[in-house]
Tab-separated table of C-alpha atoms in Angstrom:
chain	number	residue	atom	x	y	z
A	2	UNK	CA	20.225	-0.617	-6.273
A	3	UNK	CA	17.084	1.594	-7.375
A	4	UNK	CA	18.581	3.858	-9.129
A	5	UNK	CA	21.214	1.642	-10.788
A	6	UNK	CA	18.792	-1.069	-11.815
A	7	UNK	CA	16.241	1.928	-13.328
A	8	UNK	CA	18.535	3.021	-15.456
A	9	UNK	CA	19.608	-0.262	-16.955
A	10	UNK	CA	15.963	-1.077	-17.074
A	11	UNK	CA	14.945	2.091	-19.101
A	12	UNK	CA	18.349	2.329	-21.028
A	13	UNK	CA	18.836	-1.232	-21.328
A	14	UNK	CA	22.302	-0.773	-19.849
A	15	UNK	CA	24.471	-3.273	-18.961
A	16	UNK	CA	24.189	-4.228	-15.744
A	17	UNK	CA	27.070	-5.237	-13.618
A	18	UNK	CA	28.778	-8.263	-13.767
A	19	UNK	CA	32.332	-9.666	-12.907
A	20	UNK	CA	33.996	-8.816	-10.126
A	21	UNK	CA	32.715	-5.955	-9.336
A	22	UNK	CA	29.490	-7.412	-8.493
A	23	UNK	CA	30.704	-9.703	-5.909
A	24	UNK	CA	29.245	-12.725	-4.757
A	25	UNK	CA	25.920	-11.453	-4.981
A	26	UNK	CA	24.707	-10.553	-8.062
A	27	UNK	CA	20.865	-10.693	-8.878
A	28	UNK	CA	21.186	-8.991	-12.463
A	29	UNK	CA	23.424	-11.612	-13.285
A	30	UNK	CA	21.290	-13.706	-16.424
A	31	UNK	CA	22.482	-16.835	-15.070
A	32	UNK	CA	21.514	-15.896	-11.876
A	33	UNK	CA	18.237	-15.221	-12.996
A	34	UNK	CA	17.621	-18.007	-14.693
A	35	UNK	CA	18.720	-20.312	-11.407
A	36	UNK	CA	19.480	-18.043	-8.504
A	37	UNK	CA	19.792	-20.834	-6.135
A	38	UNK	CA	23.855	-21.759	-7.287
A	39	UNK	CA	24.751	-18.172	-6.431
A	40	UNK	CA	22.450	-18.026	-3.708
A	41	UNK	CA	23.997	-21.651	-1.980
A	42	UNK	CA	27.886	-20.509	-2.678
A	43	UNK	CA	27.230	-16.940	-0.985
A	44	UNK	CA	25.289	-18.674	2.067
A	45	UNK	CA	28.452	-21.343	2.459
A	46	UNK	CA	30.977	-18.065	2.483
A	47	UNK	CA	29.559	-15.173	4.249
A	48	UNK	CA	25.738	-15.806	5.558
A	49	UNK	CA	26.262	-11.957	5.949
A	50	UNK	CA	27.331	-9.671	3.200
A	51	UNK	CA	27.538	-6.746	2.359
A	52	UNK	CA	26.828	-6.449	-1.369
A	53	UNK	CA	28.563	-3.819	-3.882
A	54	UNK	CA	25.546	-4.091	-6.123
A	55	UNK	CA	23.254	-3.194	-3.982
A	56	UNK	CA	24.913	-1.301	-1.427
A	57	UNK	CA	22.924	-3.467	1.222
A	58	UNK	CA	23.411	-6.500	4.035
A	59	UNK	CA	22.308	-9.549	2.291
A	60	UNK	CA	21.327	-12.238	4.418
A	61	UNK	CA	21.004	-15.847	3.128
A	62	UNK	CA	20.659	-18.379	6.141
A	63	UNK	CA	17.576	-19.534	7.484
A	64	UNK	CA	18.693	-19.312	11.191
A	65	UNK	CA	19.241	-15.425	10.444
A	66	UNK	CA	16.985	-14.330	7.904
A	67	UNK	CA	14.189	-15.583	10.554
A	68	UNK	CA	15.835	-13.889	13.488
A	69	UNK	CA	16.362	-10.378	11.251
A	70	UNK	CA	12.335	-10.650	10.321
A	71	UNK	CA	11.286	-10.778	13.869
A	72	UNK	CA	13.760	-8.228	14.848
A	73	UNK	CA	11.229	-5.448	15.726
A	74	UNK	CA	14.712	-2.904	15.917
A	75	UNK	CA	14.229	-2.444	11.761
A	76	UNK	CA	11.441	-1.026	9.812
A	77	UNK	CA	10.318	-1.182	6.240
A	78	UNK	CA	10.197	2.640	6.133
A	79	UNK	CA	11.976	3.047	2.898
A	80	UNK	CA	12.846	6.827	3.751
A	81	UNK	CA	15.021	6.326	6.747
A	82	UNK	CA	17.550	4.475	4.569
A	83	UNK	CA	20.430	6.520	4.627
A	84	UNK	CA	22.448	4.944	2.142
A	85	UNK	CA	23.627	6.692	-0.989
A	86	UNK	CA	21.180	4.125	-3.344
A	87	UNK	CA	18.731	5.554	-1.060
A	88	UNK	CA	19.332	8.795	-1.857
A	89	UNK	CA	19.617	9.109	-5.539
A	90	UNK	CA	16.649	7.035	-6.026
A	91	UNK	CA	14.553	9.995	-4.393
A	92	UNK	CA	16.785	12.588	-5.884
A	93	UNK	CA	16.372	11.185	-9.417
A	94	UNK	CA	12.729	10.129	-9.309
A	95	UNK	CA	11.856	13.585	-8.531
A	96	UNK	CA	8.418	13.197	-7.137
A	97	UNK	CA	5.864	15.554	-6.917
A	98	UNK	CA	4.686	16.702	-3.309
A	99	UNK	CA	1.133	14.928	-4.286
A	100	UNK	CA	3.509	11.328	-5.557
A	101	UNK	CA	5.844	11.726	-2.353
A	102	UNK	CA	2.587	11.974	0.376
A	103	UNK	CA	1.476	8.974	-1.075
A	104	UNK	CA	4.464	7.085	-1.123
A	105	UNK	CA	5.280	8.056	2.484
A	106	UNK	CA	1.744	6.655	3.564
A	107	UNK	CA	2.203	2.901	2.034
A	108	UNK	CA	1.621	0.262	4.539
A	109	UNK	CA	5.794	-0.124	5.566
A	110	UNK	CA	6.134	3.390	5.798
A	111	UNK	CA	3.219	4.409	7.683
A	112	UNK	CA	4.147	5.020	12.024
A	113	UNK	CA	3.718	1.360	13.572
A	114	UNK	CA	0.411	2.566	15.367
A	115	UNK	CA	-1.152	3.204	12.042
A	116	UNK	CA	0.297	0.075	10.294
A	117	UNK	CA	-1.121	-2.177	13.268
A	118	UNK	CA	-4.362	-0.342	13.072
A	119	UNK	CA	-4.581	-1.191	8.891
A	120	UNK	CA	-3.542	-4.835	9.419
A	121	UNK	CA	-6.630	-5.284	12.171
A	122	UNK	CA	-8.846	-3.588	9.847
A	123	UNK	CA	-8.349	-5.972	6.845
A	124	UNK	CA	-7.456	-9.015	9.275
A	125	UNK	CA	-11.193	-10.284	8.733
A	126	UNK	CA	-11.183	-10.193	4.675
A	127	UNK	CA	-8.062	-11.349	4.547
A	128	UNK	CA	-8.016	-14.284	7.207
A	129	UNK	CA	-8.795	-18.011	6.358
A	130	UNK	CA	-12.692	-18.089	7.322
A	131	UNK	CA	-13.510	-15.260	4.701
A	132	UNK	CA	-10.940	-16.313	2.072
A	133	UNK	CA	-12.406	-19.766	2.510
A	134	UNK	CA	-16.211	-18.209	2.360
A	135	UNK	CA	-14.866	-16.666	-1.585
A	136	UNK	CA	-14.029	-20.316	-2.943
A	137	UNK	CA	-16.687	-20.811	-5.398
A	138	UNK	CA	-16.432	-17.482	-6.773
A	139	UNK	CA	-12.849	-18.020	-7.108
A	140	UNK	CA	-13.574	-21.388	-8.722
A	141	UNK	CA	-16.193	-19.544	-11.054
A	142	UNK	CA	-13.530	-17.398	-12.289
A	143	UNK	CA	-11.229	-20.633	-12.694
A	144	UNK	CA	-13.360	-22.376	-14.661
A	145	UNK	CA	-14.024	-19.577	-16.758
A	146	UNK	CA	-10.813	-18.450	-17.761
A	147	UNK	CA	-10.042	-22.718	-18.029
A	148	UNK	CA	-13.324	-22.833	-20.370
A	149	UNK	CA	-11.724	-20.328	-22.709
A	150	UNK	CA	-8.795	-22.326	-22.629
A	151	UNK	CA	-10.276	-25.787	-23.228
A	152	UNK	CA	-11.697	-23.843	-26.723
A	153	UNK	CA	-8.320	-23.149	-27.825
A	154	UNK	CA	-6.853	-26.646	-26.799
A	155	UNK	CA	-3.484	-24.942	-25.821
A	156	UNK	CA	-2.747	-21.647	-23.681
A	157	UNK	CA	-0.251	-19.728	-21.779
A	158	UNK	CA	-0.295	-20.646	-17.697
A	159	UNK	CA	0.712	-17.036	-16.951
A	160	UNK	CA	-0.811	-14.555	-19.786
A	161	UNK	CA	-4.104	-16.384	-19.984
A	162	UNK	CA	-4.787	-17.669	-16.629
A	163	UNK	CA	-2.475	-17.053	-13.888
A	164	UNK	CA	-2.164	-13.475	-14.304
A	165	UNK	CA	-5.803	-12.398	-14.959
A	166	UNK	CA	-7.419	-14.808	-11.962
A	167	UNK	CA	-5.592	-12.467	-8.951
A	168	UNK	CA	-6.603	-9.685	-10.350
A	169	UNK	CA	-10.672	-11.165	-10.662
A	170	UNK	CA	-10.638	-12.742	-7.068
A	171	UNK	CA	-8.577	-9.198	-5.833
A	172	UNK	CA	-11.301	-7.086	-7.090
A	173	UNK	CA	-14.899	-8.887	-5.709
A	174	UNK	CA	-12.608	-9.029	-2.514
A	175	UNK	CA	-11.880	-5.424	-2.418
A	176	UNK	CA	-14.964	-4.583	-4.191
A	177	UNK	CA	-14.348	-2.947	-7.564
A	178	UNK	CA	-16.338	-4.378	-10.615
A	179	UNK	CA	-14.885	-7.246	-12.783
A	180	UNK	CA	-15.064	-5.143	-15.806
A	181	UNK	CA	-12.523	-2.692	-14.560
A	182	UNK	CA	-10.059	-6.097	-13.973
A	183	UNK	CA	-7.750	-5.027	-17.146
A	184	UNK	CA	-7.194	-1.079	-16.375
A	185	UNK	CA	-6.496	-2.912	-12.403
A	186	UNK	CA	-3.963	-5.295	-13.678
A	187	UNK	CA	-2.052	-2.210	-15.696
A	188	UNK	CA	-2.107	0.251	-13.294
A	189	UNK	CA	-0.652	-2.476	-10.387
A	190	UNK	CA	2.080	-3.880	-12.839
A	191	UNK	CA	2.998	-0.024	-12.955
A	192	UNK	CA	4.131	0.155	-9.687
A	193	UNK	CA	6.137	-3.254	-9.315
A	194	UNK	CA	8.956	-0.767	-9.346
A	195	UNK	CA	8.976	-0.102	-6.224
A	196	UNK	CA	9.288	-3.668	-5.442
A	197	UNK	CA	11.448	-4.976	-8.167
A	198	UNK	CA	13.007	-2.140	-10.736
A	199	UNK	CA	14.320	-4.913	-12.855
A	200	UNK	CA	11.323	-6.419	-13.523
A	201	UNK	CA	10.557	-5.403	-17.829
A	202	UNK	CA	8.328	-2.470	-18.401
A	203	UNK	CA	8.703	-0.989	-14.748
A	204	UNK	CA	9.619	2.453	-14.369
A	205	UNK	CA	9.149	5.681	-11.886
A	206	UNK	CA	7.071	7.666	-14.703
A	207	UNK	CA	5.220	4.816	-15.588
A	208	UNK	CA	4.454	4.656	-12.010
A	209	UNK	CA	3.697	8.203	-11.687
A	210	UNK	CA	1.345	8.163	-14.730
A	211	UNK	CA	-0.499	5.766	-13.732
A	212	UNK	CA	-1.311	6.795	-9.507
A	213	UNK	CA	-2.881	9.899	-11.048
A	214	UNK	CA	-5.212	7.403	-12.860
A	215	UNK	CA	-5.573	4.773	-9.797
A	216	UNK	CA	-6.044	7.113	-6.987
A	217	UNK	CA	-9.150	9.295	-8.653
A	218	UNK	CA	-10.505	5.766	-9.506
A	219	UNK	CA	-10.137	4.849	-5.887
A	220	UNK	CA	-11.669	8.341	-4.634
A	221	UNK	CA	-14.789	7.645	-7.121
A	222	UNK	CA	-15.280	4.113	-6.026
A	223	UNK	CA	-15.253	5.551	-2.046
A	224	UNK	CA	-17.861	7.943	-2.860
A	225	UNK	CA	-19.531	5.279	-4.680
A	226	UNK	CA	-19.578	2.740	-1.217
A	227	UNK	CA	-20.516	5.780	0.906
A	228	UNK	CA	-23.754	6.062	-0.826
A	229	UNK	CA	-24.079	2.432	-1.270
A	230	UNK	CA	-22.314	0.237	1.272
A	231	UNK	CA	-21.521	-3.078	0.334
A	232	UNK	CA	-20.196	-7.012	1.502
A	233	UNK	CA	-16.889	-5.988	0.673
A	234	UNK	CA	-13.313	-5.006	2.169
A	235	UNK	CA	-13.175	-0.929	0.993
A	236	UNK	CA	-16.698	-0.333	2.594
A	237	UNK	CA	-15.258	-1.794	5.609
A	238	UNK	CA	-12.133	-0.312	5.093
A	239	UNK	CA	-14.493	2.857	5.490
A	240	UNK	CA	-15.700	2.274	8.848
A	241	UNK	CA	-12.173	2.291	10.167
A	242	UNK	CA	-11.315	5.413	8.604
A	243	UNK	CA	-14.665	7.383	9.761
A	244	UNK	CA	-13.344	6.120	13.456
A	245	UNK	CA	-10.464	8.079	12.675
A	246	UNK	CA	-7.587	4.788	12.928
A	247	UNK	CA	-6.388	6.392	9.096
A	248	UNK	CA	-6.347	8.938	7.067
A	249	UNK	CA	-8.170	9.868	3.450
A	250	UNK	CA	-4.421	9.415	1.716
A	251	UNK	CA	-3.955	6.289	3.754
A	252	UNK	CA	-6.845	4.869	2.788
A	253	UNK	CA	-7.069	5.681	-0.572
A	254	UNK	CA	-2.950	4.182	-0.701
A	255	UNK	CA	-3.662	1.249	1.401
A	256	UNK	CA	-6.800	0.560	-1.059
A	257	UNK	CA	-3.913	0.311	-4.305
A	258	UNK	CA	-1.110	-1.254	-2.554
A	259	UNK	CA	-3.952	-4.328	-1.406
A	260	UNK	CA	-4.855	-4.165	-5.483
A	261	UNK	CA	-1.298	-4.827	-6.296
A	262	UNK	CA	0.383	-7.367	-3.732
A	263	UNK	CA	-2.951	-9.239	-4.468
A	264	UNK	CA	-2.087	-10.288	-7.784
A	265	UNK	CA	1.525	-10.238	-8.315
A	266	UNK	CA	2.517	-12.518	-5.482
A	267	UNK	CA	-0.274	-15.363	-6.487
A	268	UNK	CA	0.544	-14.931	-10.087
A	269	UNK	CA	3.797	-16.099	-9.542
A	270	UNK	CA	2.857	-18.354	-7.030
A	271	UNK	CA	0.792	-20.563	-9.639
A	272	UNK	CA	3.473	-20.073	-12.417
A	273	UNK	CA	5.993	-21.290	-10.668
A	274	UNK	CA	4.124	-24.662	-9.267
A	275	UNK	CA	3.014	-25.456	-13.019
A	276	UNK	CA	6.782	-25.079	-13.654
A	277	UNK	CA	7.583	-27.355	-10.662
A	278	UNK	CA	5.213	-29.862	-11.487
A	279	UNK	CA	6.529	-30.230	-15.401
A	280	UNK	CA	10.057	-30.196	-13.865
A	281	UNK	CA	9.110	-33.243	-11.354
A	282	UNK	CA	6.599	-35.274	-13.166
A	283	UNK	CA	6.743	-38.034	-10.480
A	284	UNK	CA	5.520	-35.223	-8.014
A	285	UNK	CA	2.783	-34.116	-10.466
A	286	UNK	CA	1.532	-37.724	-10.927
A	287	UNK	CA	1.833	-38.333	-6.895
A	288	UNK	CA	-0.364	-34.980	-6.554
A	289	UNK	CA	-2.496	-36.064	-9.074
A	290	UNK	CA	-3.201	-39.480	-7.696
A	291	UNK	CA	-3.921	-38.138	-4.389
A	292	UNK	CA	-5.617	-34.317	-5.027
A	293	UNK	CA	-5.587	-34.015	-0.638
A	294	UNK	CA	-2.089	-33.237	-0.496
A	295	UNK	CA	-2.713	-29.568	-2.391
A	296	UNK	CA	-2.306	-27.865	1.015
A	297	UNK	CA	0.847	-29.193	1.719
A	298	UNK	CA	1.915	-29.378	-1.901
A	299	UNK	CA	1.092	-25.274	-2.061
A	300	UNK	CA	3.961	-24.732	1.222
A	301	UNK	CA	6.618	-26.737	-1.214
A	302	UNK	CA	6.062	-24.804	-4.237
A	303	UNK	CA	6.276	-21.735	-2.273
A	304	UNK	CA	9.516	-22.736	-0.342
A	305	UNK	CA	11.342	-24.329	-3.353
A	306	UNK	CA	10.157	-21.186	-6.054
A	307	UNK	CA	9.779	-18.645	-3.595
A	308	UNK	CA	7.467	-16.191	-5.386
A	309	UNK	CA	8.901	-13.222	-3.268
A	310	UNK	CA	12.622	-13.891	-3.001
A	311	UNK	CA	13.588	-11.075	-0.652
A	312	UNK	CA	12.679	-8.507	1.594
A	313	UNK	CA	13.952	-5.338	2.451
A	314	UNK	CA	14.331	-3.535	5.855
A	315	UNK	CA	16.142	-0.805	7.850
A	316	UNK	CA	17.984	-0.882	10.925
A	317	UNK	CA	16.593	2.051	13.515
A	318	UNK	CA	19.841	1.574	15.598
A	319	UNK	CA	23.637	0.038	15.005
A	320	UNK	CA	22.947	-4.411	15.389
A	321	UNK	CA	25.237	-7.077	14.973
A	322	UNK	CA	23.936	-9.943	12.551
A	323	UNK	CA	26.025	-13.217	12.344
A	324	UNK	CA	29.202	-11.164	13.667
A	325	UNK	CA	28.465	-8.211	10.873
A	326	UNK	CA	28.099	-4.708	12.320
A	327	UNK	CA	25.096	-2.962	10.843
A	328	UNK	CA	24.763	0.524	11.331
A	329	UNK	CA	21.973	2.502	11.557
A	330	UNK	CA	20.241	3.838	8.475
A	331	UNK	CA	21.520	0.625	6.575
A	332	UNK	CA	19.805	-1.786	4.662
A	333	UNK	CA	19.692	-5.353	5.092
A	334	UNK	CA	18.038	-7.727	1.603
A	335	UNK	CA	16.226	-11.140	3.422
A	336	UNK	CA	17.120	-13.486	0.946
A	337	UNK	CA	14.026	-15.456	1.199
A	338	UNK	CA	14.781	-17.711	-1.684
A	339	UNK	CA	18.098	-18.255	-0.028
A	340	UNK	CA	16.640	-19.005	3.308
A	341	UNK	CA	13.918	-21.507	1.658
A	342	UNK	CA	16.803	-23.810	0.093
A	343	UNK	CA	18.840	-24.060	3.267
A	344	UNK	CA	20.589	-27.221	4.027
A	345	UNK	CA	20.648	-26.450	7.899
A	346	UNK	CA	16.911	-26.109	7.580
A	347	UNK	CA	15.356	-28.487	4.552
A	348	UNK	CA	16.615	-31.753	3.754
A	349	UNK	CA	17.610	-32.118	-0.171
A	350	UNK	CA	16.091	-28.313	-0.507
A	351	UNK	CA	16.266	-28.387	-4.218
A	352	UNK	CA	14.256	-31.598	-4.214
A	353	UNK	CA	10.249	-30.842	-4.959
A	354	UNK	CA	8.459	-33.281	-1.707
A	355	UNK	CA	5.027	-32.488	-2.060
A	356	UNK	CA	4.507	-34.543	1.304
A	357	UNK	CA	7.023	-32.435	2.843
A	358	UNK	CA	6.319	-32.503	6.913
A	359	UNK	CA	7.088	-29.348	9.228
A	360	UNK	CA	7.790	-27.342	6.172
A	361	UNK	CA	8.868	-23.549	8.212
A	362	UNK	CA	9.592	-21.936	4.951
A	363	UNK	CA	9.776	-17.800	5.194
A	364	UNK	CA	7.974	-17.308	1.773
A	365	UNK	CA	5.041	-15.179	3.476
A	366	UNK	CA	8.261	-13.646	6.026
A	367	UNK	CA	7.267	-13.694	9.558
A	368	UNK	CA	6.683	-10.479	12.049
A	369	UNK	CA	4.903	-7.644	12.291
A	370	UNK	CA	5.366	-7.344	8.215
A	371	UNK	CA	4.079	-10.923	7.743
A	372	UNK	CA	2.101	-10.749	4.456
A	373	UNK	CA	-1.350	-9.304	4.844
A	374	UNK	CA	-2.720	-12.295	2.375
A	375	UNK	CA	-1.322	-15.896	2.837
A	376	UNK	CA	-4.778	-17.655	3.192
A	377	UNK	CA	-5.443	-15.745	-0.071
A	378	UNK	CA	-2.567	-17.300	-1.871
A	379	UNK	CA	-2.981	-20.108	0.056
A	380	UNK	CA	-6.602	-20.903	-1.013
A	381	UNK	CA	-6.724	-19.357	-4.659
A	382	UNK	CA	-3.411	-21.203	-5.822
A	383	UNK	CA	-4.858	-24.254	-4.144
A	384	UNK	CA	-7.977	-24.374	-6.390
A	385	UNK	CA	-6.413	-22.952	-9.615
A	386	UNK	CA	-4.039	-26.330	-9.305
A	387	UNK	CA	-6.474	-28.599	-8.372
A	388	UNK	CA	-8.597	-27.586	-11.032
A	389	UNK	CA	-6.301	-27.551	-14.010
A	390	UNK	CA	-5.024	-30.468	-12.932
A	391	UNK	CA	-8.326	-32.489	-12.601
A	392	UNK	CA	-9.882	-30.977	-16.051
A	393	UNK	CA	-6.656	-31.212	-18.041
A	394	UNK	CA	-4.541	-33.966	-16.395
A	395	UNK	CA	-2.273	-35.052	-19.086
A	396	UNK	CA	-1.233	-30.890	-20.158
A	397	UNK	CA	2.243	-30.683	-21.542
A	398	UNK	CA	4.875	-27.843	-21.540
A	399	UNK	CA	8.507	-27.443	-22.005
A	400	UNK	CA	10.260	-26.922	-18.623
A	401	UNK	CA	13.997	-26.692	-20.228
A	402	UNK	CA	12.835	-23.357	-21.345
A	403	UNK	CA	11.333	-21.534	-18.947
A	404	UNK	CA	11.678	-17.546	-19.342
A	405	UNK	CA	12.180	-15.810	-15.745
A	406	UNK	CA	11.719	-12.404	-15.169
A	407	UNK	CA	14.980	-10.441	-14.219
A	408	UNK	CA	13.678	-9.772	-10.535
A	409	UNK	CA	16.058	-9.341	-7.275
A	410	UNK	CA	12.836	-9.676	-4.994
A	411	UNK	CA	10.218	-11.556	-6.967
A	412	UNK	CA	10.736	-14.381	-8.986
A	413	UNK	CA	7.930	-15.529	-11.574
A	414	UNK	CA	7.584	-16.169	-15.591
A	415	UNK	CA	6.890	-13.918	-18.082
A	416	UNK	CA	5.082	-17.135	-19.922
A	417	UNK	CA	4.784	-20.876	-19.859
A	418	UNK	CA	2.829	-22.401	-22.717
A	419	UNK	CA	0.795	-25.382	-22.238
A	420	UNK	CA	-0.444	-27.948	-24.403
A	421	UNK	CA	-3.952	-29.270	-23.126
């Protein structure tokens, strides 16, 4: 899929359609623009299927998508995928020795030891008690970027406000200054390739270009929190590496890839509920009415919009999933959105409840590769809604024409203007 989806990306080729493609076809525009048709007809036929686009085991039932996530017998270690997509994506992409050490040394492609010793290591800035501790300064930065709004009267949800508070909240949390939040945003949207090639302006030498910019920014801020330590996650981050638990490219890696699934995910995650809410107005109004429901309300945006739609994993050894054979090497796609919308699992899936009880969506996955940041997403998307929607109540915006990003694993808009 990698190196197919590049090149239609960066030669705007067609990408494959009819029957060729299958059931599943993500680069399908109509499947972009409502995946969950597709996504419902190819769960009702074959829950697991091996797809000719993207030369992986897609998975779209809850039952199995849960079980395959737990499965500790697959890895997210890119590298042992032995599949031909595999292949020519590292053939073609033709990284140097300096590009390939860091890519092997990401988070999912680190040995497990290492990867359980990173996750304990941020599991204090990252759990609900800190998160919790950075609300005002998250709400500082919301009211800001609202204030800027309120002088215009009208803005764009994604470009002016959902895209640039992630990056703000990311940063204080990590520790790199405010003023650096724009170079930040563009060098993490240049590596979205390696979660989603589809997604518009991605690309391996954009990529490339811009780690040799990130990771002597990253060196200069380590020297910088050597000399002077500070409240934040990279001088603790330190501390682990000086016990020896990582590495210098680890650390300096780990460091970016926290920069980048800090942003992207919540970005999406408050696009898509402003979408939901103009979509189900009786919702919005019920929400409104009765602001105590955000924390539930934030588990039904993520399960019905599912800001990450899939995941991707390897099997170490030959498994059987729903009566499919597997064999070792292979790929399997979680279809998270898939699994969200399930019948078997949700009642009316693609109905918006905002009171929603017992709501065991997989939007954050579940395992030992259970997302490093839900209380983040969970707390900054709460106050970013809460806020717009006590200071501008009665905003307006056309959800008939909403512009999705062509994205297999992420799903989020590339704008949705508001009226205020």
């Amino acid at each position: 899929m990698l190196g197919l989806a590049q090149r239609a990306v960066d030669r705007r080729w067609r990408l494959p359609m009819g029957p060729f493609a299958g059931r599943y076809n993500p680069y399908d525009p109509d499947y972009i623009q409502d995946p969950y048709r597709q996504l419902d007809r190819l769960r009702a036929a074959a829950p697991v299927y091996h797809s000719r686009v993207t030369g992986s085991y897609v998975i779209s039932s809850h039952e199995l998508a849960a079980e395959a996530l737990l499965d500790r017998r697959y890895t997210s270690n890119r590298r042992l995928d032995t599949s031909l997509r595999s292949r020519m994506f590292f053939r073609l992409a033709r990284f140097t020795e300096e590009e390939a050490n860091a890519l092997d040394n990401t988070l999912g492609a680190v040995p497990d030891e290492v990867h359980q010793l990173m996750r304990k290591a941020m599991a204090h800035d990252f759990g609900k008690r800190r998160v919790t501790a950075l609300l005002p300064r998250m709400e500082f930065w919301i009211d800001r970027l609202l204030d800027e709004a309120a002088a215009r009267g009208e803005f764009d949800v994604i470009g002016d406000f959902a895209a640039k508070l992630p990056i703000l909240v990311v940063a204080e949390l990590l520790g790199f200054p405010p003023q650096d939040a724009r170079e930040l945003q563009e060098w993490s949207d240049s590596y979205l390739v390696l979660v989603d090639p589809m997604i518009k302006g991605a690309g391996i030498t954009r990529m490339n270009a811009a780690f040799h910019q990130f990771d002597p920014y990253v060196a200069e801020t380590l020297r910088r929190k050597r000399a002077e330590p500070g409240d934040d996650l990279i001088t603790r981050l330190l501390e682990h590496h000086d016990a020896g638990e990582f590495d210098d490219v680890q650390l300096r890696v780990l460091i970016m890839m926290l920069m980048i699934a800090g942003h992207e995910v919540i970005t999406n995650l408050i696009g898509n509920a402003v979408a939901c809410l103009l979509k189900f107005p009786e919702q919005r109004k019920l929400l409104t009415g009765e602001p105590g429901l955000m924390p539930t309300a934030i588990e039904e945006f993520v399960r019905f919009e599912s800001p990450i739609q899939a995941a991707w994993r390897i099997a170490t050894e030959d498994l059987e999933v729903g009566g499919v054979r597997v064999p070792a090497g292979r790929a399997i796609t979680v279809l998270i959105g898939a699994a969200n919308n399930d019948p078997a699992q949700f009642a009316d899936p693609r109905r918006l409840d905002v009171t929603r009880a017992d709501n065991r969506h997989l939007g954050f996955a579940l395992g030992s590769h259970y997302c490093a940041g839900p209380w983040l997403g969970r707390v900054e998307g709460a106050a970013a809604l809460s806020r717009l929607l006590e200071r501008f109540p009665a905003f307006r915006g056309d959800a008939s024409r909403l512009k999705w990003k062509p994205a297999a694993g992420l799903r989020g808009l590339y704008e949705l203007p508001l009226t205020l």
